[in-house]
Coordinates of C-alpha atoms and ligand atoms in Angstrom, one line a residue:
M903 CA -3.0 -73.7 -4.6
E904 CA -0.9 -74.2 -1.3
A905 CA 1.7 -71.3 -1.0
T906 CA 5.1 -72.8 -1.0
P907 CA 6.3 -72.3 2.3
A908 CA 9.1 -69.5 2.6
P909 CA 12.9 -71.1 3.1
R910 CA 13.9 -71.2 6.5
S911 CA 16.7 -69.0 7.8
G912 CA 18.2 -69.9 11.3
P913 CA 19.4 -73.2 11.9
P914 CA 18.4 -76.5 11.1
A915 CA 15.6 -78.0 13.4
S916 CA 17.8 -80.8 14.6
T917 CA 20.5 -78.2 15.9
R918 CA 18.6 -77.6 19.6
L919 CA 20.2 -75.3 21.3
D920 CA 20.1 -77.1 24.6
S921 CA 22.2 -79.6 23.3
Y922 CA 25.4 -77.9 23.7
V923 CA 24.5 -76.9 27.4
D924 CA 26.2 -80.3 29.1
R925 CA 29.4 -79.0 26.9
Y926 CA 29.7 -75.6 27.9
A927 CA 32.5 -75.0 30.2
A928 CA 31.9 -74.4 33.9
R929 CA 32.9 -70.8 33.9
T930 CA 29.8 -70.3 31.2
A931 CA 27.4 -70.6 33.8
G932 CA 28.2 -67.0 34.7
M933 CA 27.4 -65.6 31.1
T934 CA 23.7 -65.0 31.2
A935 CA 21.4 -63.1 28.8
S936 CA 19.9 -59.9 30.6
E937 CA 16.4 -60.7 31.4
I938 CA 16.0 -56.8 30.3
R939 CA 17.7 -57.0 27.6
A940 CA 14.5 -58.0 25.2
L941 CA 12.9 -54.8 26.5
F942 CA 15.9 -53.1 25.5
A943 CA 15.3 -53.7 21.7
V944 CA 12.0 -51.8 21.9
A945 CA 14.0 -49.3 24.0
S946 CA 15.9 -48.7 21.0
R947 CA 12.9 -47.6 18.8
P948 CA 13.0 -44.0 18.1
E949 CA 9.7 -43.1 19.8
V950 CA 11.1 -44.0 23.2
V951 CA 13.6 -41.7 25.1
S952 CA 16.4 -44.0 26.2
L953 CA 18.1 -42.8 29.5
A954 CA 19.2 -46.3 29.8
G955 CA 22.6 -46.8 27.5
G956 CA 25.8 -45.5 28.6
M957 CA 26.7 -44.6 24.7
P958 CA 28.9 -41.3 24.4
N959 CA 27.6 -38.6 22.5
I960 CA 29.7 -38.1 19.5
S961 CA 28.0 -36.0 17.3
G962 CA 30.2 -33.5 18.0
L963 CA 33.3 -35.2 16.9
P964 CA 34.8 -33.3 13.6
L965 CA 34.6 -35.9 11.0
D966 CA 36.7 -34.2 8.7
V967 CA 39.6 -34.1 10.9
V968 CA 39.2 -38.1 12.0
G969 CA 38.4 -38.6 8.4
R970 CA 41.8 -36.9 7.1
A971 CA 43.4 -38.2 10.2
V972 CA 42.3 -41.8 9.0
A973 CA 43.2 -40.9 5.3
G974 CA 47.2 -39.9 6.5
V975 CA 47.4 -43.3 8.0
V976 CA 46.8 -44.8 5.0
A977 CA 48.7 -42.8 3.1
D978 CA 51.9 -42.5 5.3
H979 CA 52.0 -45.6 7.4
G980 CA 50.0 -48.3 5.7
A981 CA 52.5 -50.7 5.5
E982 CA 52.5 -50.7 9.5
A983 CA 48.8 -49.6 10.1
L984 CA 47.3 -52.6 8.2
Q985 CA 49.8 -55.3 9.5
Y986 CA 50.0 -57.2 13.0
G987 CA 51.6 -55.1 15.5
S988 CA 53.2 -55.6 19.0
G989 CA 51.3 -57.2 21.5
Q990 CA 52.1 -54.6 23.7
G991 CA 50.6 -51.7 21.4
H992 CA 51.7 -49.3 18.9
P993 CA 54.8 -47.2 20.8
R994 CA 53.9 -43.8 19.7
L995 CA 50.4 -44.2 20.8
R996 CA 52.0 -45.7 24.4
E997 CA 54.0 -42.3 24.8
Q998 CA 50.9 -40.3 23.8
I999 CA 49.0 -42.4 26.5
C1000 CA 51.7 -41.5 29.0
E1001 CA 50.8 -37.6 28.1
V1002 CA 46.7 -38.1 28.2
M1003 CA 47.6 -39.7 32.1
R1004 CA 49.9 -37.0 33.0
L1005 CA 46.8 -34.7 33.1
E1006 CA 45.6 -36.8 36.2
G1007 CA 49.3 -36.6 37.9
I1008 CA 50.1 -39.8 36.8
D1009 CA 54.0 -40.4 35.8
G1010 CA 54.2 -43.4 33.5
H1011 CA 56.3 -44.9 31.5
P1012 CA 55.4 -46.0 27.9
D1013 CA 57.0 -49.5 28.6
D1014 CA 54.5 -50.1 31.3
V1015 CA 51.5 -49.5 29.2
V1016 CA 49.7 -52.2 27.2
V1017 CA 47.2 -51.1 24.5
T1018 CA 43.7 -53.4 24.8
V1019 CA 40.5 -53.4 23.0
G1020 CA 38.8 -50.8 25.0
S1021 CA 39.2 -50.4 28.6
Q1022 CA 36.7 -53.6 28.7
Q1023 CA 39.4 -55.7 27.4
A1024 CA 41.7 -54.6 29.9
V1025 CA 39.5 -55.3 32.8
D1026 CA 39.1 -58.9 31.1
L1027 CA 42.7 -59.2 30.8
V1028 CA 43.8 -58.4 34.5
T1029 CA 41.1 -60.6 35.6
R1030 CA 42.5 -63.3 33.7
V1031 CA 46.0 -62.6 34.8
F1032 CA 45.0 -62.7 38.6
C1033 CA 41.6 -64.3 39.2
D1034 CA 41.1 -68.4 39.8
P1035 CA 37.6 -69.6 40.4
G1036 CA 36.5 -68.9 44.0
D1037 CA 38.9 -65.5 44.4
V1038 CA 37.4 -62.8 46.0
V1039 CA 37.0 -59.3 43.9
L1040 CA 36.1 -56.1 46.1
C1041 CA 33.8 -53.9 44.4
E1042 CA 32.1 -50.8 44.9
A1043 CA 28.2 -51.5 45.4
P1044 CA 26.8 -50.5 42.8
S1045 CA 29.4 -51.1 40.2
Y1046 CA 30.3 -51.3 36.6
V1047 CA 28.0 -54.0 35.3
G1048 CA 30.5 -54.6 32.4
A1049 CA 33.2 -55.6 34.9
L1050 CA 30.5 -57.8 36.9
G1051 CA 30.4 -59.7 34.1
V1052 CA 34.0 -60.4 33.4
F1053 CA 34.2 -61.4 37.0
K1054 CA 31.4 -63.7 36.8
S1055 CA 32.8 -65.2 34.1
F1056 CA 36.2 -66.0 35.6
Q1057 CA 34.2 -67.5 38.4
C1058 CA 35.2 -65.0 41.0
D1059 CA 33.0 -64.1 43.7
V1060 CA 32.2 -60.5 43.9
V1061 CA 32.2 -58.7 47.5
H1062 CA 30.6 -55.5 47.4
V1063 CA 31.7 -52.6 49.5
E1064 CA 29.8 -49.4 50.2
M1065 CA 30.0 -46.1 48.8
D1066 CA 28.2 -42.9 49.7
A1067 CA 28.4 -39.2 48.4
D1068 CA 32.1 -39.4 48.6
G1069 CA 32.5 -42.7 46.6
L1070 CA 34.0 -46.1 48.9
V1071 CA 33.6 -45.7 52.3
P1072 CA 36.8 -46.6 53.8
A1073 CA 35.9 -48.2 56.9
A1074 CA 33.5 -50.5 54.7
L1075 CA 36.7 -51.2 53.0
R1076 CA 38.8 -52.1 55.8
A1077 CA 35.7 -54.1 57.3
A1078 CA 35.2 -56.1 53.9
I1079 CA 38.8 -56.8 53.6
A1080 CA 38.5 -58.2 57.5
S1081 CA 35.4 -60.4 56.9
V1082 CA 36.5 -61.9 53.7
R1083 CA 40.2 -62.8 55.1
A1084 CA 38.3 -64.2 58.2
A1085 CA 36.1 -66.4 56.1
G1086 CA 39.5 -67.8 54.7
R1087 CA 39.1 -66.4 51.5
R1088 CA 41.6 -64.9 49.1
I1089 CA 40.9 -61.3 47.7
K1090 CA 43.0 -60.5 44.1
F1091 CA 42.1 -57.1 44.1
L1092 CA 39.9 -53.7 44.4
Y1093 CA 38.0 -53.0 41.5
T1094 CA 37.1 -49.0 41.6
I1095 CA 35.8 -46.2 39.5
P1096 CA 37.0 -43.3 41.4
N1097 CA 35.8 -40.7 38.8
F1098 CA 32.4 -39.9 37.9
H1099 CA 31.2 -43.6 38.9
N1100 CA 29.6 -46.0 36.6
P1101 CA 26.2 -46.5 37.8
A1102 CA 26.4 -44.3 40.7
G1103 CA 27.9 -40.6 39.5
V1104 CA 29.7 -40.0 42.5
T1105 CA 33.5 -39.5 42.5
L1106 CA 35.8 -40.7 45.5
S1107 CA 37.1 -37.5 47.5
A1108 CA 40.7 -36.4 47.9
A1109 CA 41.0 -37.6 51.8
R1110 CA 39.4 -40.8 50.8
R1111 CA 41.9 -41.1 47.8
A1112 CA 44.8 -40.9 50.4
E1113 CA 42.6 -43.2 53.1
V1114 CA 41.8 -46.0 50.5
L1115 CA 45.7 -46.3 49.3
E1116 CA 46.7 -46.5 52.5
I1117 CA 44.2 -49.7 53.5
C1118 CA 45.4 -51.3 50.5
R1119 CA 48.8 -50.6 50.9
A1120 CA 48.4 -51.7 54.8
E1121 CA 46.3 -54.8 53.7
D1122 CA 48.4 -55.4 50.7
V1123 CA 45.2 -55.4 48.3
L1124 CA 45.7 -54.7 44.6
V1125 CA 43.8 -51.7 43.3
L1126 CA 42.3 -51.7 39.9
E1127 CA 41.8 -48.4 39.1
D1128 CA 39.2 -48.4 35.9
N1129 CA 39.0 -44.6 35.1
P1130 CA 37.1 -44.0 31.6
Y1131 CA 35.4 -40.7 32.6
G1132 CA 38.3 -38.9 34.2
L1133 CA 38.8 -36.3 32.0
L1134 CA 34.8 -35.4 31.7
G1135 CA 34.5 -33.4 35.0
F1136 CA 32.4 -30.3 34.7
D1137 CA 33.4 -28.3 37.5
A1138 CA 37.2 -28.7 37.9
E1139 CA 40.3 -29.7 36.8
P1140 CA 40.6 -33.4 37.0
M1141 CA 41.3 -35.3 40.5
R1142 CA 44.5 -37.0 41.0
A1143 CA 44.7 -40.7 40.1
L1144 CA 45.2 -43.3 42.6
R1145 CA 48.1 -44.5 40.4
A1146 CA 49.8 -40.7 40.7
D1147 CA 50.2 -41.6 44.1
E1148 CA 50.9 -45.5 44.4
T1149 CA 52.8 -46.9 41.5
E1150 CA 53.4 -50.4 42.5
G1151 CA 50.0 -51.3 44.0
V1152 CA 47.5 -49.9 41.3
V1153 CA 47.1 -51.1 37.8
Y1154 CA 45.2 -48.4 35.9
L1155 CA 42.7 -48.5 33.3
G1156 CA 42.1 -45.9 31.0
S1157 CA 39.9 -45.5 27.7
F1158 CA 40.0 -43.5 24.5
S1159 CA 35.8 -43.9 24.2
K1160 CA 34.4 -41.5 26.4
T1161 CA 37.0 -38.7 25.2
F1162 CA 37.3 -39.7 21.3
S1163 CA 35.3 -42.5 19.9
P1164 CA 34.0 -45.7 21.7
G1165 CA 34.3 -47.4 17.8
M1166 CA 37.8 -46.9 17.8
R1167 CA 38.1 -49.7 20.7
V1168 CA 41.3 -48.5 22.1
G1169 CA 41.9 -48.6 25.8
W1170 CA 44.9 -49.1 28.0
A1171 CA 46.3 -50.8 31.1
L1172 CA 49.4 -48.9 33.2
A1173 CA 50.6 -51.7 35.2
P1174 CA 53.9 -52.3 37.5
H1175 CA 56.4 -53.9 35.0
A1176 CA 56.2 -57.6 36.3
V1177 CA 52.6 -57.4 36.0
R1178 CA 52.6 -55.6 32.3
E1179 CA 54.6 -58.5 31.2
K1180 CA 51.9 -60.9 32.0
L1181 CA 49.5 -58.6 30.4
V1182 CA 51.2 -58.6 27.2
L1183 CA 51.4 -62.4 27.3
A1184 CA 47.5 -62.6 28.0
Q1185 CA 46.7 -59.9 25.2
E1186 CA 49.2 -62.0 22.7
S1187 CA 47.3 -65.2 23.8
A1188 CA 43.6 -63.5 23.3
T1189 CA 43.9 -61.2 20.4
L1190 CA 48.0 -61.5 19.0
C1191 CA 47.7 -57.6 19.2
A1192 CA 45.0 -54.8 19.6
P1193 CA 43.9 -53.4 15.8
S1194 CA 47.1 -51.8 14.4
F1195 CA 44.7 -49.6 12.4
S1196 CA 42.8 -47.9 15.1
Q1197 CA 46.0 -47.5 17.4
F1198 CA 47.4 -45.5 14.3
A1199 CA 43.9 -43.6 13.9
V1200 CA 44.1 -42.7 17.6
S1201 CA 47.4 -41.5 17.3
A1202 CA 47.0 -39.6 14.6
Y1203 CA 43.9 -37.7 15.8
L1204 CA 45.5 -37.1 18.8
S1205 CA 48.7 -35.4 17.4
E1206 CA 46.4 -33.4 14.4
H1207 CA 43.8 -32.1 16.6
D1208 CA 43.4 -30.2 19.6
W1209 CA 41.8 -32.9 21.7
Q1210 CA 41.8 -31.3 24.6
G1211 CA 39.8 -28.7 23.4
Q1212 CA 37.2 -31.4 22.0
I1213 CA 37.2 -32.8 25.2
K1214 CA 36.3 -29.5 26.9
Q1215 CA 33.2 -29.0 24.4
M1216 CA 32.2 -32.4 25.0
R1217 CA 31.9 -31.5 29.0
E1218 CA 30.1 -28.6 28.1
M1219 CA 27.8 -30.7 26.2
Y1220 CA 27.1 -33.1 29.1
R1221 CA 27.1 -30.8 31.8
E1222 CA 24.2 -29.1 29.8
R1223 CA 22.7 -32.5 30.0
R1224 CA 23.4 -33.0 33.2
D1225 CA 21.7 -29.9 34.0
A1226 CA 18.4 -30.8 32.3
M1227 CA 18.1 -34.1 33.9
I1228 CA 18.4 -32.4 37.5
A1229 CA 16.0 -29.7 36.6
A1230 CA 13.7 -32.6 35.4
L1231 CA 14.3 -34.6 38.5
H1232 CA 13.3 -32.0 40.3
D1233 CA 10.4 -30.4 38.5
F1234 CA 8.4 -34.0 38.1
L1235 CA 9.5 -36.3 40.5
P1236 CA 8.1 -36.8 43.9
P1237 CA 10.0 -35.9 47.2
S1238 CA 10.2 -39.7 48.3
C1239 CA 12.6 -40.0 45.6
S1240 CA 16.4 -39.1 46.0
W1241 CA 19.1 -38.8 43.3
N1242 CA 22.8 -37.5 43.4
V1243 CA 23.9 -35.0 41.5
P1244 CA 27.0 -36.0 39.1
H1245 CA 30.0 -33.7 38.9
G1246 CA 31.0 -35.4 35.3
G1247 CA 30.6 -38.5 33.8
F1248 CA 27.2 -39.7 32.1
F1249 CA 25.1 -41.2 34.8
V1250 CA 22.4 -40.4 37.8
W1251 CA 21.7 -42.7 40.5
L1252 CA 17.9 -42.4 41.9
T1253 CA 16.4 -44.0 44.7
L1254 CA 12.7 -44.7 44.6
P1255 CA 10.3 -44.4 47.0
P1256 CA 10.3 -47.7 49.5
G1257 CA 8.5 -50.8 47.9
I1258 CA 9.0 -49.6 44.3
D1259 CA 10.8 -52.2 42.1
A1260 CA 12.8 -50.5 39.3
K1261 CA 12.9 -53.8 37.4
A1262 CA 9.2 -54.6 37.7
M1263 CA 8.4 -51.1 36.7
L1264 CA 10.3 -51.1 33.3
P1265 CA 8.1 -52.8 31.2
R1266 CA 5.6 -50.4 32.1
A1267 CA 8.1 -47.7 31.9
V1268 CA 8.7 -49.0 28.4
T1269 CA 5.3 -48.5 27.3
A1270 CA 5.3 -45.0 28.4
R1271 CA 8.1 -44.8 26.3
V1272 CA 11.1 -44.2 28.5
A1273 CA 13.7 -46.6 29.2
Y1274 CA 16.3 -46.7 32.0
V1275 CA 18.4 -49.4 33.9
P1276 CA 17.7 -51.1 37.1
G1277 CA 19.8 -51.1 39.8
T1278 CA 20.0 -54.9 39.8
A1279 CA 21.8 -55.1 37.1
F1280 CA 24.7 -53.2 39.0
Y1281 CA 25.0 -55.6 41.9
A1282 CA 26.0 -59.1 42.0
D1283 CA 24.1 -60.2 44.5
G1284 CA 20.5 -59.1 43.7
F1285 CA 20.5 -55.6 45.5
G1286 CA 19.4 -52.6 44.2
S1287 CA 16.0 -53.1 43.4
S1288 CA 14.7 -50.1 44.5
C1289 CA 17.2 -48.1 42.2
L1290 CA 17.8 -47.4 38.9
R1291 CA 20.4 -45.5 36.4
L1292 CA 19.2 -42.6 34.4
S1293 CA 22.0 -41.6 32.0
F1294 CA 22.4 -38.0 30.0
C1295 CA 24.7 -38.4 28.0
Y1296 CA 22.9 -39.2 24.9
P1297 CA 19.4 -37.4 24.3
T1298 CA 19.3 -33.7 23.8
P1299 CA 18.3 -31.8 26.7
E1300 CA 14.7 -31.6 25.5
R1301 CA 14.4 -35.1 25.5
I1302 CA 15.5 -35.9 28.8
R1303 CA 13.3 -33.5 29.9
E1304 CA 10.5 -35.3 28.2
G1305 CA 12.2 -38.8 29.5
V1306 CA 12.2 -37.9 33.4
R1307 CA 8.2 -36.4 32.7
R1308 CA 7.2 -39.6 31.3
L1309 CA 9.4 -41.7 34.1
A1310 CA 7.5 -39.7 36.6
G1311 CA 4.2 -40.7 35.5
V1312 CA 4.8 -44.4 35.7
L1313 CA 6.1 -43.9 39.1
E1314 CA 2.9 -42.2 40.2
A1315 CA 0.9 -44.9 38.7
E1316 CA 3.2 -47.4 40.4
M1317 CA 3.0 -45.7 43.9
E1318 CA -1.0 -45.7 43.3
L1319 CA -1.0 -49.4 42.7
R1320 CA 0.9 -50.0 45.8
A1321 CA -1.2 -47.6 47.8
T1322 CA -4.0 -49.5 46.4
F1323 CA -3.2 -53.3 46.9
G1324 CA 0.0 -53.0 49.4
A1325 CA 2.9 -55.7 49.3
T1326 CA 0.8 -57.8 46.6
A1327 CA 0.7 -55.5 44.0
P1328 CA 2.2 -56.9 40.9
G1329 CA 5.8 -55.7 40.6
V1330 CA 6.0 -54.6 44.2
A1331 CA 9.5 -56.2 45.6
A1332 CA 9.8 -58.1 48.6
G1333 CA 13.6 -57.4 49.6
P1334 CA 16.7 -58.2 47.3
R1335 CA 15.9 -59.9 44.4
S1336 CA 18.0 -62.6 42.5
G1337 CA 19.0 -62.2 38.9
Y1338 CA 22.0 -60.8 37.7
D1339 CA 21.7 -58.7 34.3
G1340 CA 24.7 -59.4 32.8
P1341 CA 26.4 -57.0 30.5
S1342 CA 25.5 -55.9 26.9
T1343 CA 26.2 -52.6 25.1
D1344 CA 23.2 -51.6 25.7
L1345 CA 24.0 -51.7 29.7
S1346 CA 27.5 -49.9 29.0
Ligands
PMP2734 N1 34.7 -49.1 32.5 C1 33.6 -48.5 32.6 C2 33.4 -48.1 34.3 C3 32.5 -48.2 31.8 O1 31.6 -47.4 31.8 C4 32.7 -48.6 30.5 C5 31.8 -48.5 29.5 N2 30.9 -48.0 29.4 C6 34.0 -49.5 30.4 C7 34.8 -49.8 31.2 C8 34.6 -50.2 29.0 O2 34.7 -49.1 28.2 P1 35.5 -49.1 26.6 O3 35.7 -50.8 26.7 O4 34.6 -48.6 25.8 O5 36.9 -48.6 26.9

């Protein structure tokens, strides 16, 4: 007897995905799935040490405290917290956000804060408000993959600006502004992550902060300062934000994702008054308002818990993981590799020996049960093939060490392959590659 075929799941056979292609808006051309996304499905298996994802490690959060705060929100503020709220955000939370920003020298007013769905949405709203197709956005080289995805989706042209161990290089910024303008192009803003950069791990030095602001003032370039990691420094007090020394020329973005919970999806923009008004209108058309419930929950957490003490604990936890990663890199990787030692945040940027292609090596790394994000994901122009991002935020120190040990084994095999077959070895790169790896939560 023939078996009855199992009922089909998914769309009917007549619904061909490519039948929609001609109907999509032109801007969706920039929304492409990452070639490495499939690999990350494998990388999330427990036997793989993932040094890829930038997920905050929330294992130390006091869930009892959070639970009580959330219960209190329902009991005491349910009628408001379960209702639509203001497009600009919950007023009490905006005051508390100003207290948080004060730690970085910012004297902001709650009226100039717009609460967003994570700082990711703030990047989207600012780009929506400022950018037409073809406008230029200046970004560090490399830059945050999620922001590159937003810029692409608004059909902006990203022009990368060099960084070194002290962050964005002022002379390179000057040169980039001059060459873009000489080509008759419009620069809409400089997108910068001054603290514990994602993915490069570097921090903009104090001297350079002044210089970058001076250049942007003189050249009339707006700065979009994205600062989700600023309070997660390991060694020193938080750096002074760019926005602390420039009120009109900077839109500052912050987030509770790394200092409390990414699941709350609460971030914010602090903007000059006129820009703030546009951002609120953009927010209303995008979501009506950021989720009221999350805003009340974050507000209750901040007022009922020693959140600064909690951040201190997080910093210790991340510092221990950073130390484990740096020690393992020293112990296992060949001297032809180089990397930076981050003083905060989640990421180490690793440069491979000449000719080794991080993207080509990734399938072999995943087979060896370790994952990372290839450098090309963080460039809009296909560069970065000899680099990769390692994140130390999530795995335990022991797992980090084991992951780096596995990576070293894969790299050694890759170098042998190259020594044997030269430039024709499978997976050996010849110059920059195209193929932008769009954002995904794996690539946060
Ligand atoms: N900016 C940077 C530099 C990030 O690394 C991230 C998340 N990894 C974000 C913005 C977005 O974070 P969220 O939306 O969770 O606030």
